[in-house]
Coordinates of N, CA and C in Angstrom, one line a residue:
M1 N 8.4 -59.9 2.7 CA 7.1 -59.1 3.0 C 7.5 -57.6 3.4
R2 N 8.7 -57.6 3.8 CA 9.2 -56.2 4.2 C 9.5 -55.4 2.9
R3 N 9.9 -56.1 1.7 CA 10.2 -55.4 0.6 C 8.6 -54.8 0.0
V4 N 7.7 -55.6 0.3 CA 6.3 -55.2 -0.2 C 6.0 -54.0 0.7
I5 N 6.1 -54.1 2.0 CA 5.8 -52.7 2.7 C 6.6 -51.6 2.3
F6 N 7.9 -51.9 2.2 CA 8.6 -50.7 1.9 C 8.4 -50.0 0.7
A7 N 8.0 -51.0 -0.4 CA 7.6 -50.6 -1.7 C 6.4 -49.6 -1.7
L8 N 5.4 -50.2 -0.9 CA 4.1 -49.6 -0.6 C 4.3 -48.2 0.3
V9 N 5.1 -48.0 1.1 CA 5.4 -46.8 1.8 C 6.0 -45.9 0.7
V10 N 7.0 -46.2 0.0 CA 7.6 -45.5 -1.0 C 6.7 -44.7 -1.9
G11 N 5.8 -45.8 -2.6 CA 4.9 -45.4 -3.4 C 3.8 -44.2 -2.9
L12 N 3.4 -44.5 -1.5 CA 2.6 -43.4 -0.9 C 3.3 -42.2 -0.8
V13 N 4.6 -42.1 -0.3 CA 5.2 -41.0 -0.1 C 5.5 -40.3 -1.4
A14 N 5.8 -40.9 -2.4 CA 5.9 -40.4 -3.9 C 4.6 -39.7 -4.3
G15 N 3.6 -40.4 -4.1 CA 2.1 -39.9 -4.5 C 1.7 -38.8 -3.7
A16 N 2.2 -38.6 -2.5 CA 1.9 -37.6 -1.6 C 2.6 -36.3 -2.1
L17 N 3.8 -36.4 -2.5 CA 4.6 -35.3 -3.1 C 4.1 -34.9 -4.3
V18 N 3.8 -35.8 -5.2 CA 3.2 -35.1 -6.4 C 1.8 -34.6 -6.2
A19 N 1.1 -35.0 -5.3 CA -0.1 -34.3 -4.9 C 0.1 -32.8 -4.3
Q20 N 1.1 -32.6 -3.7 CA 1.3 -31.4 -3.1 C 2.1 -30.4 -4.0
E21 N 2.3 -30.8 -5.3 CA 2.9 -29.9 -6.2 C 1.8 -28.8 -6.7
T22 N 2.3 -27.6 -6.8 CA 1.6 -26.4 -6.9 C 1.1 -26.7 -8.6
P23 N 0.0 -26.0 -8.9 CA -0.5 -26.0 -10.2 C 0.4 -25.4 -11.3
A24 N 0.3 -25.9 -12.3 CA 1.3 -25.2 -13.3 C 0.8 -23.7 -13.7
Y25 N 1.8 -22.9 -14.3 CA 1.3 -21.7 -14.6 C 0.7 -21.8 -15.9
T26 N -0.2 -20.7 -16.2 CA -0.9 -20.8 -17.5 C -0.2 -19.7 -18.2
P27 N 0.1 -19.9 -19.5 CA 0.8 -19.0 -20.2 C -0.4 -17.7 -20.6
G28 N 0.3 -16.6 -20.4 CA -0.6 -15.3 -20.7 C 0.2 -14.4 -21.7
E29 N -0.7 -13.6 -22.2 CA -0.4 -12.8 -23.2 C 0.3 -11.5 -22.5
N30 N 1.3 -10.7 -23.0 CA 2.0 -9.7 -22.4 C 1.6 -8.5 -23.3
P31 N 0.8 -7.6 -22.6 CA 0.5 -7.3 -21.3 C -0.6 -8.3 -20.7
F32 N -0.7 -8.7 -19.5 CA -1.6 -9.5 -18.9 C -2.6 -8.6 -18.6
Q33 N -4.1 -9.0 -18.9 CA -5.1 -8.3 -18.5 C -6.4 -9.2 -17.9
G34 N -7.0 -8.9 -16.9 CA -8.0 -9.7 -16.4 C -8.8 -9.0 -15.3
D35 N -10.1 -9.6 -15.1 CA -11.0 -9.2 -14.2 C -11.0 -10.3 -13.1
F36 N -10.8 -10.0 -11.9 CA -10.9 -10.8 -10.8 C -11.9 -10.3 -9.7
A37 N -12.2 -11.2 -8.8 CA -13.0 -10.7 -7.5 C -12.0 -10.0 -6.6
F38 N -12.4 -9.0 -6.0 CA -11.5 -8.4 -5.1 C -12.1 -8.3 -3.5
V39 N -11.3 -8.6 -2.6 CA -11.8 -8.4 -1.2 C -10.2 -7.8 -0.5
L40 N -10.6 -6.7 0.1 CA -9.3 -6.0 0.7 C -8.6 -6.7 1.6
G41 N -7.3 -6.8 1.4 CA -6.5 -7.5 2.3 C -6.3 -9.2 1.7
Q42 N -7.0 -9.6 0.9 CA -6.9 -11.1 0.4 C -6.0 -11.0 -1.0
A43 N -5.3 -12.1 -1.2 CA -4.6 -12.0 -2.4 C -5.5 -12.5 -3.4
V44 N -5.2 -12.1 -4.7 CA -5.8 -12.4 -5.9 C -4.8 -13.3 -6.6
G45 N -5.3 -14.7 -6.8 CA -4.4 -15.5 -7.1 C -4.2 -15.5 -8.8
L46 N -3.1 -15.5 -9.4 CA -3.0 -15.5 -10.7 C -2.5 -16.7 -11.6
R47 N -1.2 -17.2 -11.1 CA -0.5 -18.4 -11.6 C -0.5 -18.2 -13.1
V48 N 0.0 -17.1 -13.6 CA 0.2 -16.8 -14.8 C 1.7 -16.6 -15.3
D49 N 2.1 -17.2 -16.5 CA 3.5 -17.1 -16.9 C 3.6 -16.0 -18.1
L50 N 4.2 -14.9 -17.9 CA 4.4 -13.9 -18.9 C 5.8 -14.0 -19.5
Q51 N 6.0 -14.7 -20.4 CA 7.4 -14.7 -21.0 C 8.5 -15.0 -20.2
G52 N 8.1 -15.8 -19.2 CA 9.0 -16.5 -18.3 C 8.9 -15.8 -16.8
V53 N 8.3 -14.8 -16.9 CA 8.0 -14.2 -15.4 C 6.6 -14.6 -14.8
H54 N 6.8 -15.4 -13.7 CA 5.6 -16.1 -13.1 C 5.1 -15.0 -12.2
L55 N 3.7 -14.8 -12.4 CA 2.8 -14.1 -11.5 C 2.2 -14.8 -10.6
D56 N 2.3 -14.8 -9.4 CA 1.6 -15.6 -8.4 C 0.2 -14.8 -8.0
S57 N 0.6 -13.7 -7.3 CA -0.7 -12.9 -6.8 C -0.6 -11.5 -6.7
V58 N -1.5 -10.9 -6.4 CA -1.5 -9.4 -6.3 C -2.5 -9.3 -5.1
T59 N -1.9 -8.5 -4.0 CA -2.8 -8.1 -2.8 C -2.8 -6.6 -2.6
M60 N -3.9 -6.2 -2.3 CA -4.0 -4.8 -1.7 C -4.5 -4.8 -0.2
S61 N -3.8 -4.1 0.7 CA -4.3 -4.1 2.2 C -4.1 -2.8 2.6
A62 N -5.1 -2.4 3.4 CA -5.0 -1.2 4.2 C -4.2 -1.3 5.1
V63 N -3.3 -0.1 5.3 CA -2.4 -0.2 6.4 C -3.2 0.5 7.7
G64 N -3.9 1.4 7.4 CA -4.7 2.2 8.7 C -6.3 1.7 8.5
E65 N -7.0 2.5 9.3 CA -8.4 2.5 9.3 C -9.1 2.8 8.0
V66 N -10.0 2.1 7.2 CA -10.6 2.6 6.1 C -11.8 3.5 6.4
R67 N -11.8 4.8 6.1 CA -12.7 5.7 6.3 C -13.2 6.3 4.9
P68 N -14.5 6.3 4.7 CA -15.0 6.8 3.5 C -15.1 8.2 3.4
G69 N -14.7 8.7 2.3 CA -14.2 10.0 2.0 C -12.8 10.5 2.2
Q70 N -12.1 9.6 2.8 CA -10.6 10.0 2.9 C -9.6 9.0 2.0
K71 N -8.6 9.6 2.0 CA -7.6 8.7 1.4 C -7.0 7.8 2.4
V72 N -6.7 6.5 2.0 CA -6.2 5.5 3.0 C -4.9 4.9 2.4
K73 N -4.0 5.0 3.6 CA -2.6 4.4 3.2 C -2.8 2.9 2.9
C74 N -2.3 2.5 1.8 CA -2.4 0.9 1.6 C -1.1 0.4 1.2
E75 N -1.0 -0.9 1.1 CA 0.1 -1.6 0.5 C -0.3 -2.7 -0.5
A76 N 0.2 -2.3 -1.7 CA 0.0 -3.2 -2.8 C 1.2 -4.1 -3.0
V77 N 0.9 -5.4 -3.2 CA 2.2 -6.6 -3.2 C 1.8 -7.3 -4.5
V78 N 2.9 -7.5 -5.3 CA 2.9 -8.2 -6.6 C 3.9 -9.3 -6.2
A79 N 3.6 -10.5 -6.1 CA 4.4 -11.5 -5.8 C 4.5 -12.5 -7.1
G80 N 5.8 -13.2 -7.4 CA 6.1 -14.0 -8.3 C 7.6 -14.3 -8.4
S81 N 7.9 -14.8 -9.7 CA 9.5 -15.2 -9.8 C 9.8 -15.0 -11.5
N82 N 11.0 -14.5 -11.5 CA 11.5 -14.3 -12.9 C 12.3 -15.5 -13.2
T83 N 11.9 -16.5 -14.1 CA 12.6 -17.6 -14.4 C 13.6 -17.4 -15.5
T84 N 13.5 -16.2 -16.1 CA 14.6 -16.1 -17.3 C 16.0 -15.7 -16.8
D85 N 16.7 -15.5 -17.7 CA 18.2 -15.1 -17.4 C 18.4 -13.7 -17.6
K86 N 17.4 -12.8 -17.7 CA 17.3 -11.4 -17.9 C 16.6 -10.7 -16.7
K87 N 16.9 -9.4 -16.3 CA 16.3 -8.5 -15.5 C 14.9 -8.3 -16.3
A88 N 13.8 -8.2 -15.7 CA 12.5 -7.8 -16.0 C 12.0 -6.5 -15.4
T89 N 11.4 -5.7 -16.2 CA 10.6 -4.3 -15.5 C 9.2 -4.7 -15.8
L90 N 8.5 -4.6 -14.5 CA 7.1 -4.9 -14.6 C 6.4 -3.7 -14.3
T91 N 5.2 -3.3 -14.8 CA 4.4 -2.3 -14.7 C 3.1 -2.8 -14.6
A92 N 2.6 -2.5 -13.1 CA 1.2 -3.0 -12.8 C 0.2 -1.9 -12.5
V93 N -0.9 -2.0 -13.1 CA -2.2 -1.1 -12.6 C -3.3 -2.0 -12.2
L94 N -3.9 -1.4 -11.1 CA -5.2 -2.1 -10.6 C -6.4 -1.1 -10.7
L95 N -7.4 -1.4 -11.3 CA -8.7 -0.7 -11.5 C -9.7 -1.4 -10.5
L96 N -10.0 -0.6 -9.4 CA -10.8 -1.1 -8.5 C -12.3 -0.9 -9.2
E97 N -13.4 -1.7 -9.1 CA -14.6 -1.7 -9.6 C -15.6 -2.0 -8.6
D98 N -16.7 -1.4 -8.8 CA -17.8 -2.0 -7.9 C -18.5 -3.5 -8.6
A99 N -19.5 -3.9 -7.9 CA -20.0 -5.4 -8.3 C -20.5 -5.1 -9.9
D100 N -21.0 -3.9 -10.3 CA -21.4 -4.1 -11.7 C -20.3 -3.6 -12.7
G101 N -19.1 -3.5 -12.3 CA -18.0 -3.3 -13.2 C -17.7 -1.9 -13.4
K102 N -18.4 -0.8 -12.6 CA -18.0 0.6 -12.7 C -17.0 0.9 -12.0
K103 N -16.1 1.6 -12.8 CA -14.6 2.1 -12.2 C -14.9 2.9 -11.1
L104 N -14.1 2.7 -10.0 CA -14.0 3.3 -8.7 C -12.9 4.1 -8.4
E105 N -11.6 3.5 -8.8 CA -10.4 4.2 -8.7 C -9.2 3.4 -9.4
R106 N -8.3 4.2 -10.0 CA -7.3 3.5 -10.7 C -6.0 3.7 -9.7
V107 N -5.4 2.4 -9.4 CA -4.1 2.6 -8.6 C -3.0 1.9 -9.5
T108 N -1.9 2.9 -9.7 CA -0.9 2.7 -10.5 C 0.3 2.5 -9.8
L109 N 1.1 1.2 -10.0 CA 2.2 1.1 -9.2 C 3.4 1.6 -9.9
D110 N 4.3 2.1 -9.3 CA 5.8 2.4 -9.9 C 6.3 1.1 -10.6
P111 N 6.9 1.3 -11.8 CA 7.5 0.3 -12.4 C 8.6 -0.4 -11.4
F112 N 8.7 -1.6 -11.5 CA 9.9 -2.3 -10.6 C 10.4 -3.3 -11.3
R113 N 11.8 -3.7 -10.8 CA 12.6 -4.8 -11.7 C 12.4 -6.1 -10.8
A114 N 12.5 -7.2 -11.5 CA 12.6 -8.5 -11.0 C 13.9 -9.1 -11.5
K115 N 14.9 -9.4 -10.6 CA 16.0 -9.9 -10.8 C 15.9 -11.2 -11.5
A116 N 16.8 -11.4 -12.4 CA 17.0 -12.8 -13.3 C 17.3 -14.0 -12.3
G117 N 16.2 -15.0 -12.7 CA 16.3 -16.2 -11.6 C 15.9 -16.0 -10.3
K118 N 15.2 -15.0 -10.0 CA 14.8 -14.9 -8.6 C 13.4 -14.7 -8.3
D119 N 13.0 -15.1 -7.1 CA 11.5 -14.7 -6.7 C 11.5 -13.2 -6.4
F120 N 10.3 -12.8 -6.5 CA 10.1 -11.4 -6.0 C 8.8 -11.2 -5.1
Q121 N 8.7 -10.0 -4.5 CA 7.7 -9.7 -3.6 C 7.6 -8.3 -3.5
E122 N 7.3 -7.6 -4.4 CA 7.3 -6.1 -4.7 C 6.1 -5.6 -3.8
R123 N 6.6 -4.7 -2.8 CA 5.7 -4.0 -1.7 C 5.8 -2.6 -2.2
Q124 N 4.6 -1.8 -2.5 CA 4.7 -0.5 -2.6 C 3.5 0.2 -1.9
K125 N 3.7 1.4 -1.1 CA 2.7 2.2 -0.6 C 1.8 3.0 -1.5
V126 N 0.7 2.8 -1.4 CA -0.2 3.8 -2.3 C -1.3 4.4 -1.3
F127 N -1.9 5.5 -1.9 CA -3.1 6.0 -1.1 C -4.3 5.9 -2.1
V128 N -5.3 5.3 -1.5 CA -6.5 4.9 -2.2 C -7.8 5.4 -1.5
G129 N -8.6 6.0 -2.2 CA -9.9 6.6 -1.5 C -10.8 5.6 -0.8
G130 N -11.1 5.9 0.5 CA -12.0 5.1 1.3 C -13.3 4.4 0.7
D131 N -13.7 5.3 -0.2 CA -15.0 4.9 -0.8 C -14.7 3.9 -1.8
A132 N -13.6 3.9 -2.5 CA -13.2 3.0 -3.5 C -12.7 1.5 -2.8
L133 N -12.2 1.7 -1.6 CA -11.9 0.6 -0.9 C -13.1 -0.3 -0.3
T134 N -14.0 0.5 0.3 CA -15.3 -0.1 0.6 C -16.3 -0.7 -0.4
G135 N -16.1 0.0 -1.4 CA -17.0 -0.5 -2.5 C -16.6 -1.5 -3.5
A136 N -15.2 -1.6 -3.6 CA -14.7 -2.6 -4.6 C -15.1 -3.9 -4.5
R137 N -15.4 -4.6 -5.5 CA -15.9 -6.1 -5.5 C -15.3 -6.8 -6.5
K138 N -14.6 -5.9 -7.5 CA -13.6 -6.5 -8.6 C -12.6 -5.7 -8.7
V139 N -11.4 -6.3 -9.2 CA -10.3 -5.5 -9.7 C -9.8 -5.9 -11.2
Y140 N -9.6 -5.1 -11.9 CA -9.0 -5.3 -13.4 C -7.7 -5.1 -13.3
L141 N -6.8 -6.2 -13.5 CA -5.4 -6.1 -13.5 C -4.8 -5.8 -14.8
F142 N -3.7 -5.0 -15.0 CA -2.9 -4.8 -16.1 C -1.6 -4.8 -15.5
I143 N -0.8 -6.1 -16.2 CA 0.6 -5.9 -15.8 C 1.2 -6.4 -17.0
Q144 N 2.4 -5.4 -17.3 CA 3.3 -5.7 -18.3 C 4.6 -5.9 -17.9
V145 N 5.3 -6.8 -18.8 CA 6.7 -7.0 -18.5 C 7.6 -6.8 -19.6
A146 N 8.6 -6.1 -19.4 CA 9.6 -5.7 -20.5 C 11.0 -6.1 -20.0
F147 N 11.8 -6.5 -21.0 CA 13.2 -6.9 -20.9 C 14.2 -6.0 -21.3

């Protein structure tokens, strides 16, 4: 009876571990391009594999108060991991759009490097117009990886 209970417990634990695994990365074309819903301060989930560089999310957050008509200091974060054995250089551009897809502002990040076999969380300060931040409902992402 103890063996049956032990086997049942082991099976349940193994099932729970499998259920908690994160979803697989979808292979993407390099450069990666796509439209996503945008909410200031919330991560845009990607789960994309670009030639071995896994892109998890992109987040844009205001550092200060958002005021229409003024530039606002923001932090843009690109998170992921480089699963290759080579350093990768990533270039990212975010096009903030309104609900109809009308371009509000282009935010270009400085190219950055992701070390081979390491996770990365690139944080960059950018200045974005308050009108664009309050009006943005979509973001068009362009991310290119070079080795």
